[in-house]
Short mmCIF file of C-alpha atoms and ligand atoms in Angstrom, two decimals:
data_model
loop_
_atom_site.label_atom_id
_atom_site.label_comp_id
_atom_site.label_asym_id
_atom_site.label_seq_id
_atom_site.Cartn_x
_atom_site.Cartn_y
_atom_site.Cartn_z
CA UNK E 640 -43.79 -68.76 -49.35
CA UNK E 641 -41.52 -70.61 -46.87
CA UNK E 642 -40.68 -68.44 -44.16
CA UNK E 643 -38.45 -70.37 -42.32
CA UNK E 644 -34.57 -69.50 -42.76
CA UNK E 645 -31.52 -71.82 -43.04
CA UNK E 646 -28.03 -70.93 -42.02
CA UNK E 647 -24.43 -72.63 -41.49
CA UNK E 648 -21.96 -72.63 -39.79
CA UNK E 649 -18.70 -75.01 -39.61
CA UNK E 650 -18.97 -77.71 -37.25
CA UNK E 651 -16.74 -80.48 -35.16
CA UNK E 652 -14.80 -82.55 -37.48
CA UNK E 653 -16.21 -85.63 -38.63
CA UNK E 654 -14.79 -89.37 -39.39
CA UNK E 655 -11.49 -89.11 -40.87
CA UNK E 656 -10.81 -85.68 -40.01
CA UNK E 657 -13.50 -84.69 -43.18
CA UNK E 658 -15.26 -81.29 -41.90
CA UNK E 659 -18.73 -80.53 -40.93
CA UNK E 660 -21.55 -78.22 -40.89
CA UNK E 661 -24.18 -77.24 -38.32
CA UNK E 662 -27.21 -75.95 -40.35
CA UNK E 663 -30.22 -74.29 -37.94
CA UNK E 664 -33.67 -73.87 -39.62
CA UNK E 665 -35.40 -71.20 -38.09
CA UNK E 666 -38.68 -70.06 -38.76
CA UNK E 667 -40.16 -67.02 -37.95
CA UNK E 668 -40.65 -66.69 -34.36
CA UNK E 669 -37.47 -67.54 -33.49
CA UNK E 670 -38.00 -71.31 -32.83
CA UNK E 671 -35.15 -73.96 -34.65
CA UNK E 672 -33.65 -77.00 -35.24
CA UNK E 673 -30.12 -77.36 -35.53
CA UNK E 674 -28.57 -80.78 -37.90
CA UNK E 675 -25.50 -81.09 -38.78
CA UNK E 676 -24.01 -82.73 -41.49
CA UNK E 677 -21.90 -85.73 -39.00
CA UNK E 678 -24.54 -88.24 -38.72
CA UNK E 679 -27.20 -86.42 -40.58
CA UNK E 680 -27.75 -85.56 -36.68
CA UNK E 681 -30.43 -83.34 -34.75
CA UNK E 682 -28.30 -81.31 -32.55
CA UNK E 683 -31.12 -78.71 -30.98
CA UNK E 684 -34.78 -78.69 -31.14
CA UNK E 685 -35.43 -75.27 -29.96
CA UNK E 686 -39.65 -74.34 -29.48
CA UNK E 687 -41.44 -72.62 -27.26
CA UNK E 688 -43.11 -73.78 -23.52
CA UNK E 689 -46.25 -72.75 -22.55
CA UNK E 690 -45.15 -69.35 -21.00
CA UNK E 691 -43.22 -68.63 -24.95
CA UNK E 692 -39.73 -69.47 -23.55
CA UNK E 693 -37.53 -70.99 -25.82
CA UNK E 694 -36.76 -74.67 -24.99
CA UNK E 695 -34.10 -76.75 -26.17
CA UNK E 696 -35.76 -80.21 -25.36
CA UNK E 697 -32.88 -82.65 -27.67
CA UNK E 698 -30.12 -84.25 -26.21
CA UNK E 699 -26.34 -84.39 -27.95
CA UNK E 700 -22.83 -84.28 -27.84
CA UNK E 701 -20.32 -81.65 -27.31
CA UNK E 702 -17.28 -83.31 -29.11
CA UNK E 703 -16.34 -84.95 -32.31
CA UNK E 704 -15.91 -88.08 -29.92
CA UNK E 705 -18.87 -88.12 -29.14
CA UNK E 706 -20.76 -88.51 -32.05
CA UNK E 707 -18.18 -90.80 -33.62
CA UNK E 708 -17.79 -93.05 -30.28
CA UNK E 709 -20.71 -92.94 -28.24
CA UNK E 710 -23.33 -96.13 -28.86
CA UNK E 711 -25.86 -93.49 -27.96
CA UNK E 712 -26.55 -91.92 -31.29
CA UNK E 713 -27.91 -88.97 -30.18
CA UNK E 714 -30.06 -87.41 -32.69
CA UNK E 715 -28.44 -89.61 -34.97
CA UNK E 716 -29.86 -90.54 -38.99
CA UNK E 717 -29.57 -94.79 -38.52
CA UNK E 718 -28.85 -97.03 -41.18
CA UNK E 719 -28.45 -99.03 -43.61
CA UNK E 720 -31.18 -101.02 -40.68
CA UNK E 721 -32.20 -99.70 -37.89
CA UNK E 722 -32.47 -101.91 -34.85
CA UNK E 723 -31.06 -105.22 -34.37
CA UNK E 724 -30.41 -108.16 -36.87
CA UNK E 725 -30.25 -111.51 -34.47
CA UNK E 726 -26.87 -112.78 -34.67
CA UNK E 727 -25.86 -110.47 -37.54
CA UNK E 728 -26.94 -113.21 -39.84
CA UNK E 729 -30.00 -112.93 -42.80
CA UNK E 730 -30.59 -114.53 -46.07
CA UNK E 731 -31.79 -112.74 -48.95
CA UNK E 732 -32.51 -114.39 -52.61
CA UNK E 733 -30.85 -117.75 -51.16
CA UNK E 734 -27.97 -116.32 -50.06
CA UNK E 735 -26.34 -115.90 -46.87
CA UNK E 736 -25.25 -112.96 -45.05
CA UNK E 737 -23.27 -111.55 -42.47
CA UNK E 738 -22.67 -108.67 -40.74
CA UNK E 739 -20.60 -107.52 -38.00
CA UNK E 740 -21.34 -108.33 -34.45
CA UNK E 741 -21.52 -104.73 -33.12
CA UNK E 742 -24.03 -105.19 -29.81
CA UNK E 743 -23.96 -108.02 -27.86
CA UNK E 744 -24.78 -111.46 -30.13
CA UNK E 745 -26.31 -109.05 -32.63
CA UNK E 746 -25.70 -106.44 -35.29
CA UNK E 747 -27.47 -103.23 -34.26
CA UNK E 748 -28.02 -99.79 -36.30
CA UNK E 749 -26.29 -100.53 -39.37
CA UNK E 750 -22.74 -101.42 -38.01
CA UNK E 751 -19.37 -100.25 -37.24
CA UNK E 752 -19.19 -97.52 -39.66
CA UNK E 753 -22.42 -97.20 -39.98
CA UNK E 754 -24.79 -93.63 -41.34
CA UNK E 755 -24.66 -91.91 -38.00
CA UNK E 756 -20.90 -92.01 -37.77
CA UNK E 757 -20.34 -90.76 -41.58
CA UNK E 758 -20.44 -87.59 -42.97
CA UNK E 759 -23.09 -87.07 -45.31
CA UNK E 760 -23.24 -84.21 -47.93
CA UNK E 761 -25.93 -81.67 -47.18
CA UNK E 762 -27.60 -79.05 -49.55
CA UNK E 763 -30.33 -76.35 -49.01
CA UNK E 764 -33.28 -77.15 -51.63
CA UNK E 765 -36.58 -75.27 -51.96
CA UNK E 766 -38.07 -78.31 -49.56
CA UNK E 767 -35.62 -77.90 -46.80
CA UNK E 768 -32.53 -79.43 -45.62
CA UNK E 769 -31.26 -82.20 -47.49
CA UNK E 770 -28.58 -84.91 -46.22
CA UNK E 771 -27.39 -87.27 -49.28
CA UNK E 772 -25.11 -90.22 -48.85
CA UNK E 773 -23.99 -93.31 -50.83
CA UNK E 774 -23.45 -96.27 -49.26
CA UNK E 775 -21.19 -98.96 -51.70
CA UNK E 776 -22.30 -102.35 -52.40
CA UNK E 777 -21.04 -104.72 -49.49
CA UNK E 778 -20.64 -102.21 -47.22
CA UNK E 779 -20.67 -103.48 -43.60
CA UNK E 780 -21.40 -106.51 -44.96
CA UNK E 781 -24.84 -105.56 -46.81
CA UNK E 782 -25.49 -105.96 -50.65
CA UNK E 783 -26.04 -103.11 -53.34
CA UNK E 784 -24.93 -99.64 -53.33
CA UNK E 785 -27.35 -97.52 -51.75
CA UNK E 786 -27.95 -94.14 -52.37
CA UNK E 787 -30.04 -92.41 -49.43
CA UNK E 788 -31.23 -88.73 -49.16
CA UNK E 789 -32.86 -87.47 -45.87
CA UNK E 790 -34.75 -84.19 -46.07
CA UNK E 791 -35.56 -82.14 -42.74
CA UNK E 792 -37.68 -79.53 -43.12
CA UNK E 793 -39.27 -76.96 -40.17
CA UNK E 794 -42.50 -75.12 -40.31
CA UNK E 795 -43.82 -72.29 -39.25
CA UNK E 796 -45.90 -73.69 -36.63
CA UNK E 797 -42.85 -76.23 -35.10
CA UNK E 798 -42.93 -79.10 -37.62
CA UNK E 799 -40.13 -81.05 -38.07
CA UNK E 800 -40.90 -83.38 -41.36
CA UNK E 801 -37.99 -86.04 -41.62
CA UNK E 802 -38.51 -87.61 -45.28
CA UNK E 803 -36.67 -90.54 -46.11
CA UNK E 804 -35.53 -91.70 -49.72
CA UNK E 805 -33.32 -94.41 -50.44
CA UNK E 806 -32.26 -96.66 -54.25
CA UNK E 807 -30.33 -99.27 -54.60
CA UNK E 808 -27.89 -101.11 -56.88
CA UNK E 809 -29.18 -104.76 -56.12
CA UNK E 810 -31.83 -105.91 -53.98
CA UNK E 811 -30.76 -104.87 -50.16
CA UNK E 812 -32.33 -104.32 -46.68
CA UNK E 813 -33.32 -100.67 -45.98
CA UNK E 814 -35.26 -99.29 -42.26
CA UNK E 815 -33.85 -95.56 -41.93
CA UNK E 816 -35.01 -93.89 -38.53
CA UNK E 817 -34.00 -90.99 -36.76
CA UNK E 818 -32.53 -91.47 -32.89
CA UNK E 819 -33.41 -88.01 -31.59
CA UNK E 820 -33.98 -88.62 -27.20
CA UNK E 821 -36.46 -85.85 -26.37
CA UNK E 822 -36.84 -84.16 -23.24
CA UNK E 823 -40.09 -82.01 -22.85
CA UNK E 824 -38.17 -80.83 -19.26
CA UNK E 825 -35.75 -79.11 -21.50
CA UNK E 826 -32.85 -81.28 -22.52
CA UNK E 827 -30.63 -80.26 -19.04
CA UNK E 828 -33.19 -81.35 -17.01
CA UNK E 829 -31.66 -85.17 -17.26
CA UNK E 830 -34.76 -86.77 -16.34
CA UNK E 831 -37.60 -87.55 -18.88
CA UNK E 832 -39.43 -90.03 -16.09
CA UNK E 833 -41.90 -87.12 -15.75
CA UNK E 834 -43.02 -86.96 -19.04
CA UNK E 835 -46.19 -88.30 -20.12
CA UNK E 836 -46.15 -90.43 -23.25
CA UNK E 837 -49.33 -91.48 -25.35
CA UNK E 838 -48.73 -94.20 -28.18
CA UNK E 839 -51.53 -95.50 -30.54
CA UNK E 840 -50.06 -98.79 -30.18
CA UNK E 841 -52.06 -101.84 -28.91
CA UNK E 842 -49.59 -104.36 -29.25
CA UNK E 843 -45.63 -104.35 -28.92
CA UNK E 844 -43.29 -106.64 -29.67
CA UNK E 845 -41.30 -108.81 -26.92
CA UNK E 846 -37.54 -109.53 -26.70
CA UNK E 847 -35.49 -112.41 -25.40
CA UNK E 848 -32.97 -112.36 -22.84
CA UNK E 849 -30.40 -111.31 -26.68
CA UNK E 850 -32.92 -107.71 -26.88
CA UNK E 851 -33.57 -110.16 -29.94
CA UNK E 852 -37.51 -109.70 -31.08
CA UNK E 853 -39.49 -112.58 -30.17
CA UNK E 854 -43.68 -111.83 -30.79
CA UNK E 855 -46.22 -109.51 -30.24
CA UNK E 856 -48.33 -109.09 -27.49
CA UNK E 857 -51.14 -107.15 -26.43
CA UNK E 858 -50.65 -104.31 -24.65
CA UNK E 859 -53.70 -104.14 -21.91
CA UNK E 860 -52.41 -104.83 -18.47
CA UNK E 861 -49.13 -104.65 -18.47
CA UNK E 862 -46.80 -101.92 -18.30
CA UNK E 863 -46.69 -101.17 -22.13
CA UNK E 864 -50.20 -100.02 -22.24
CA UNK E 865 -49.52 -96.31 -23.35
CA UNK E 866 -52.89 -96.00 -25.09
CA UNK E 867 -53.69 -93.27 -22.64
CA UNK E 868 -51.45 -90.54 -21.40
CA UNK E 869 -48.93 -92.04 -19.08
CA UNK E 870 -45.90 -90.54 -16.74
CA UNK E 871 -43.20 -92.79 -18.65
CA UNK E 872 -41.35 -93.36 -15.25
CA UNK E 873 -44.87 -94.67 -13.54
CA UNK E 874 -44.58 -98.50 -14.23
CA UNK E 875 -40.89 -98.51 -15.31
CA UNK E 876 -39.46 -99.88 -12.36
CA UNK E 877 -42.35 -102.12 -12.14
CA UNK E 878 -41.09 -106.09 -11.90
CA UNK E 879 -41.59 -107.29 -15.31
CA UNK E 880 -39.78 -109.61 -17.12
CA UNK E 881 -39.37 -108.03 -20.13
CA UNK E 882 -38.39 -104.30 -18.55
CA UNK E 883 -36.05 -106.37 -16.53
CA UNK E 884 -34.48 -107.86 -19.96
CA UNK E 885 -34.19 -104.10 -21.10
CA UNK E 886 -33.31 -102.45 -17.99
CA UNK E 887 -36.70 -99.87 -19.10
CA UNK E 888 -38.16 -99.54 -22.04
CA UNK E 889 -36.17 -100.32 -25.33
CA UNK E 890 -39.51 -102.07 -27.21
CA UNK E 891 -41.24 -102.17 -30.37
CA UNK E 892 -45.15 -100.66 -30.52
CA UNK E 893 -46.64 -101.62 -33.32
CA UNK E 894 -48.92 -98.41 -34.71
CA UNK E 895 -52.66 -98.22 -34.99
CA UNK E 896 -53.51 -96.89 -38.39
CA UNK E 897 -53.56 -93.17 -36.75
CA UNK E 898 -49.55 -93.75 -36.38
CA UNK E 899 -49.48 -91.23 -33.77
CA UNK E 900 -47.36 -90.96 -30.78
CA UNK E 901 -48.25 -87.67 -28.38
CA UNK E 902 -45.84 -86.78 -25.46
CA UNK E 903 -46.18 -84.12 -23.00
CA UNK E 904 -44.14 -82.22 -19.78
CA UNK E 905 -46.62 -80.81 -17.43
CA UNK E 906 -43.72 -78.47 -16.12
CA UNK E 907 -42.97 -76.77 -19.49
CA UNK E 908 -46.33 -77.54 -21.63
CA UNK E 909 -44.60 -78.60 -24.49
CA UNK E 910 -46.24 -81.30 -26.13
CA UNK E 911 -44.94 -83.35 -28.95
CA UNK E 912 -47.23 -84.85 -31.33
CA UNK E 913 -45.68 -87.77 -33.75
CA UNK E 914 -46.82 -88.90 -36.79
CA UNK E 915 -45.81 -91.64 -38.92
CA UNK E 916 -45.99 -93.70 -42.70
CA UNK E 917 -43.54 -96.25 -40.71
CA UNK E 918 -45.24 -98.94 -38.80
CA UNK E 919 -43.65 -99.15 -35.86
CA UNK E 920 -42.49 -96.85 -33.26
CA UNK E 921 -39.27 -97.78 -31.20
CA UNK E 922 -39.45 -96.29 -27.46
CA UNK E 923 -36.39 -95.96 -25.73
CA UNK E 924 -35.99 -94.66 -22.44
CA UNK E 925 -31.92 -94.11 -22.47
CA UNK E 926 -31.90 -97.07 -20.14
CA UNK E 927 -28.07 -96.97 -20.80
CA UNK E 928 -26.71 -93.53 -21.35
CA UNK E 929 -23.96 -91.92 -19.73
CA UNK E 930 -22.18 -88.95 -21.37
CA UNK E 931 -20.46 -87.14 -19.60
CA UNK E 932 -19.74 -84.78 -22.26
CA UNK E 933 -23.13 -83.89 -23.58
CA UNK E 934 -24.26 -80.52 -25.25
CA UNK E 935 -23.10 -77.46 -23.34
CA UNK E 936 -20.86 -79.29 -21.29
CA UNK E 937 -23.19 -80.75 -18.88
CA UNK E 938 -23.62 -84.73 -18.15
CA UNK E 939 -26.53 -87.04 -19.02
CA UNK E 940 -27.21 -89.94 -17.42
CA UNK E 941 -29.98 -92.86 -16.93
CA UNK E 942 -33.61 -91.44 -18.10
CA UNK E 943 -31.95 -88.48 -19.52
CA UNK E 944 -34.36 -88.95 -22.76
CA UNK E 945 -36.95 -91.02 -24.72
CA UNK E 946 -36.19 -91.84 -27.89
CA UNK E 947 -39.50 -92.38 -30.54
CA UNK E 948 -37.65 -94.18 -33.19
CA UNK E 949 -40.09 -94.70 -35.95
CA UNK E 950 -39.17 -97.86 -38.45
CA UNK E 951 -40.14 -100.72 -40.02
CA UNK E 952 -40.07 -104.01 -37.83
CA UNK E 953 -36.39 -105.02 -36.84
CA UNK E 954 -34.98 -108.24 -37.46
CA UNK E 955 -38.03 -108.39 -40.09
CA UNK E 956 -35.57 -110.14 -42.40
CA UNK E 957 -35.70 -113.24 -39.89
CA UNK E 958 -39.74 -112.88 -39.38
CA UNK E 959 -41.07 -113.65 -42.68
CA UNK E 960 -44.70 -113.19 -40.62
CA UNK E 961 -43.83 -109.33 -40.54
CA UNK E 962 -43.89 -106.93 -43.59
CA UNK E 963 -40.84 -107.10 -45.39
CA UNK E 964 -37.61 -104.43 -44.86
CA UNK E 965 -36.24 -106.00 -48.55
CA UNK E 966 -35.64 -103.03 -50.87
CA UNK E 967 -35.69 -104.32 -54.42
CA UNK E 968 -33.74 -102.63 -56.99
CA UNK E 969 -35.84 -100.13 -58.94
CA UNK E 970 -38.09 -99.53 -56.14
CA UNK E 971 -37.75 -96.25 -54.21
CA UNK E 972 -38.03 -96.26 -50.34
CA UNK E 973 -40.06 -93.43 -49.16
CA UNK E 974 -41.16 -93.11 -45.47
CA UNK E 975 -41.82 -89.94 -43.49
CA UNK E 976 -42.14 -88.80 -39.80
CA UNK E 977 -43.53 -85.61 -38.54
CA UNK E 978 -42.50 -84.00 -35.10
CA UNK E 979 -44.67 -81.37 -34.40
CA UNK E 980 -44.44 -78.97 -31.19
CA UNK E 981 -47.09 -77.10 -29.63
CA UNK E 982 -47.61 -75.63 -25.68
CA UNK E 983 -50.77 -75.48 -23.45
C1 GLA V 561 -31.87 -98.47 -29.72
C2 GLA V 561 -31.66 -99.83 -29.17
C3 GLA V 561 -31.14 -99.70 -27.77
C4 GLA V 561 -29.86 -98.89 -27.73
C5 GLA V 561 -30.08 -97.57 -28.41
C6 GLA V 561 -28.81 -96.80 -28.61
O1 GLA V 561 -32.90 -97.83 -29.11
O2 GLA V 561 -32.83 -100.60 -29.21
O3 GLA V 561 -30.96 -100.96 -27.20
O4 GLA V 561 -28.85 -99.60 -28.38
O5 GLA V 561 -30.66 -97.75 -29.67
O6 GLA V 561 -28.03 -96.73 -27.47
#
């Protein structure tokens, strides 16, 4: 039987003045996640450290503004496509698209109005949490109505399974990820450049000067080799082109077949093991955050989290050399991540 309890409680308002909920899923010794229903966000990951002290170790927002303003998207559900589209411009069965310019030259996490800023409807089903939207045909520019559903669910022993489910009208692009910026310090800490990341990942993908992808590359001797446990702030001030492009890291890692990220704080213990169907995991190090206004009041700033967005490749659609992001109508998307928490 599932142990683990979810409650609600009414929440900032949302886009359009539409109201919210904040849902916490807590399972029986006390540890819980917190998502509310404005972005199909994480708001709190709550566990324990190595001394049993609950930890809150994600970042987010104390106001509506916040979530509906901030290019952060803090713990946010991202969509229709995650990551950036070069130049906002694609072409799918012959035809041409476009999107809006939203970041830079590009189009970046779906658009304007895009997932994170709506208000999705949530429901409590016998597998957890689940956050249902439709998105119509055309919609920031992309075709076929989509219908998505996102269900979080939290274990017993710290699991957080985000599973992802998306149809669609007419053939479309789909890569759903989750934005969540971790801190292993504890989310007021403000500094994630002590904790150690580990990514299965021997190659990641560069950018040009546009954070547009460009290829892949091998990892080994440069400052993307995370194969072994690494302080994330040991080689990112390091004099490398592409961190310099980035200001940090804000790269693609393309997943062994274990698709397994591990990241640890020696000061709390916590250790957060990732695991993956998607083939890529997205590190970013919040090379450009500043809230002032973050949860409980207090700021965040540079370094303040990393970010393991798992996805398919971005800007696939203009790489036919990497597996497709196409959905075709009749097929079901179905990808999952798995956060799990433990302490030593
Ligand atoms: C992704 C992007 C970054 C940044 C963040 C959100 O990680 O790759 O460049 O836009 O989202 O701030």
């Amino acid at each position: 039987m599932n142990k683990v309890r979810i409650t609600s409680r009414p929440f900032l308002k949302g886009l359009d003045g539409s109201p919210t909920f904040l849902y916490r899923l807590t399972n029986s010794s006390g540890a819980y996640v917190e998502i509310t229903s404005l972005g199909a966000s994480i708001v709190s990951i709550v566990v324990p450290d190595r001394n049993g002290k609950l930890t809150d170790v994600a970042l987010s927002y104390a106001t509506s503004d916040g979530f509906l303003n901030s290019d952060c998207y803090f713990g946010a559900s991202v969509g229709r496509v995650a990551g950036r589209i070069a130049h906002g411009k694609f072409t799918l069965n012959d035809k041409e698209y476009s999107l809006a310019i939203n970041n830079g030259v590009n189009a970046l996490h779906g658009g304007i109005r895009s997932f994170s800023r709506r208000t999705w409807n949530a429901s409590i089903t016998p597998s957890g949490l689940k956050m249902s939207l439709v998105s119509p045909d055309g919609e920031e520019g992309y075709p076929g109505t989509l219908k998505v559903s996102i269900t979080f669910s939290f274990s017993e022993d710290n699991a957080l399974l985000i599973d992802y489910k998306a149809i669609t009208s007419e053939d479309t692009l789909v890569n759903l990820t989750n934005h969540t910026y971790f801190s292993l310090s504890g989310e007021e800490s403000n500094s994630i450049l002590d904790n150690e990341l580990q990514i299965e990942a021997s190659r990641y993908i560069e950018v040009d000067k546009d954070m547009v992808p460009t290829v892949s590359k091998s990892v080994i001797g440069t400052p993307f080799d995370f194969t072994h446990f690494k302080e994330i702030g040991r080689d990112i001030f390091e004099n490398n082109a592409q961190l310099n492009i980035a200001h940090g890291y804000d790269h693609s890692f393309i997943l062994n077949e274990s698709k397994t990220a591990y990241a640890y704080s020696k000061k709390t213990g916590i250790m957060l093991t990732c695991k993956t169907t998607y083939p890529i995991l997205h590190l970013y190090t919040s090379n450009f955050v500043n809230v002032p206004l973050g949860k409980h009041h207090h700021a965040y700033s540079l370094y303040s989290g990393f970010c393991l967005e798992t996805q398919l490749y971005n800007d696939a659609i203009n790489h036919p050399e990497w597996p497709s992001v196409v959905l075709r109508k009749g097929e079901l998307y179905h990808h999952q991540t798995l956060f799990k928490f433990s302490a030593k």
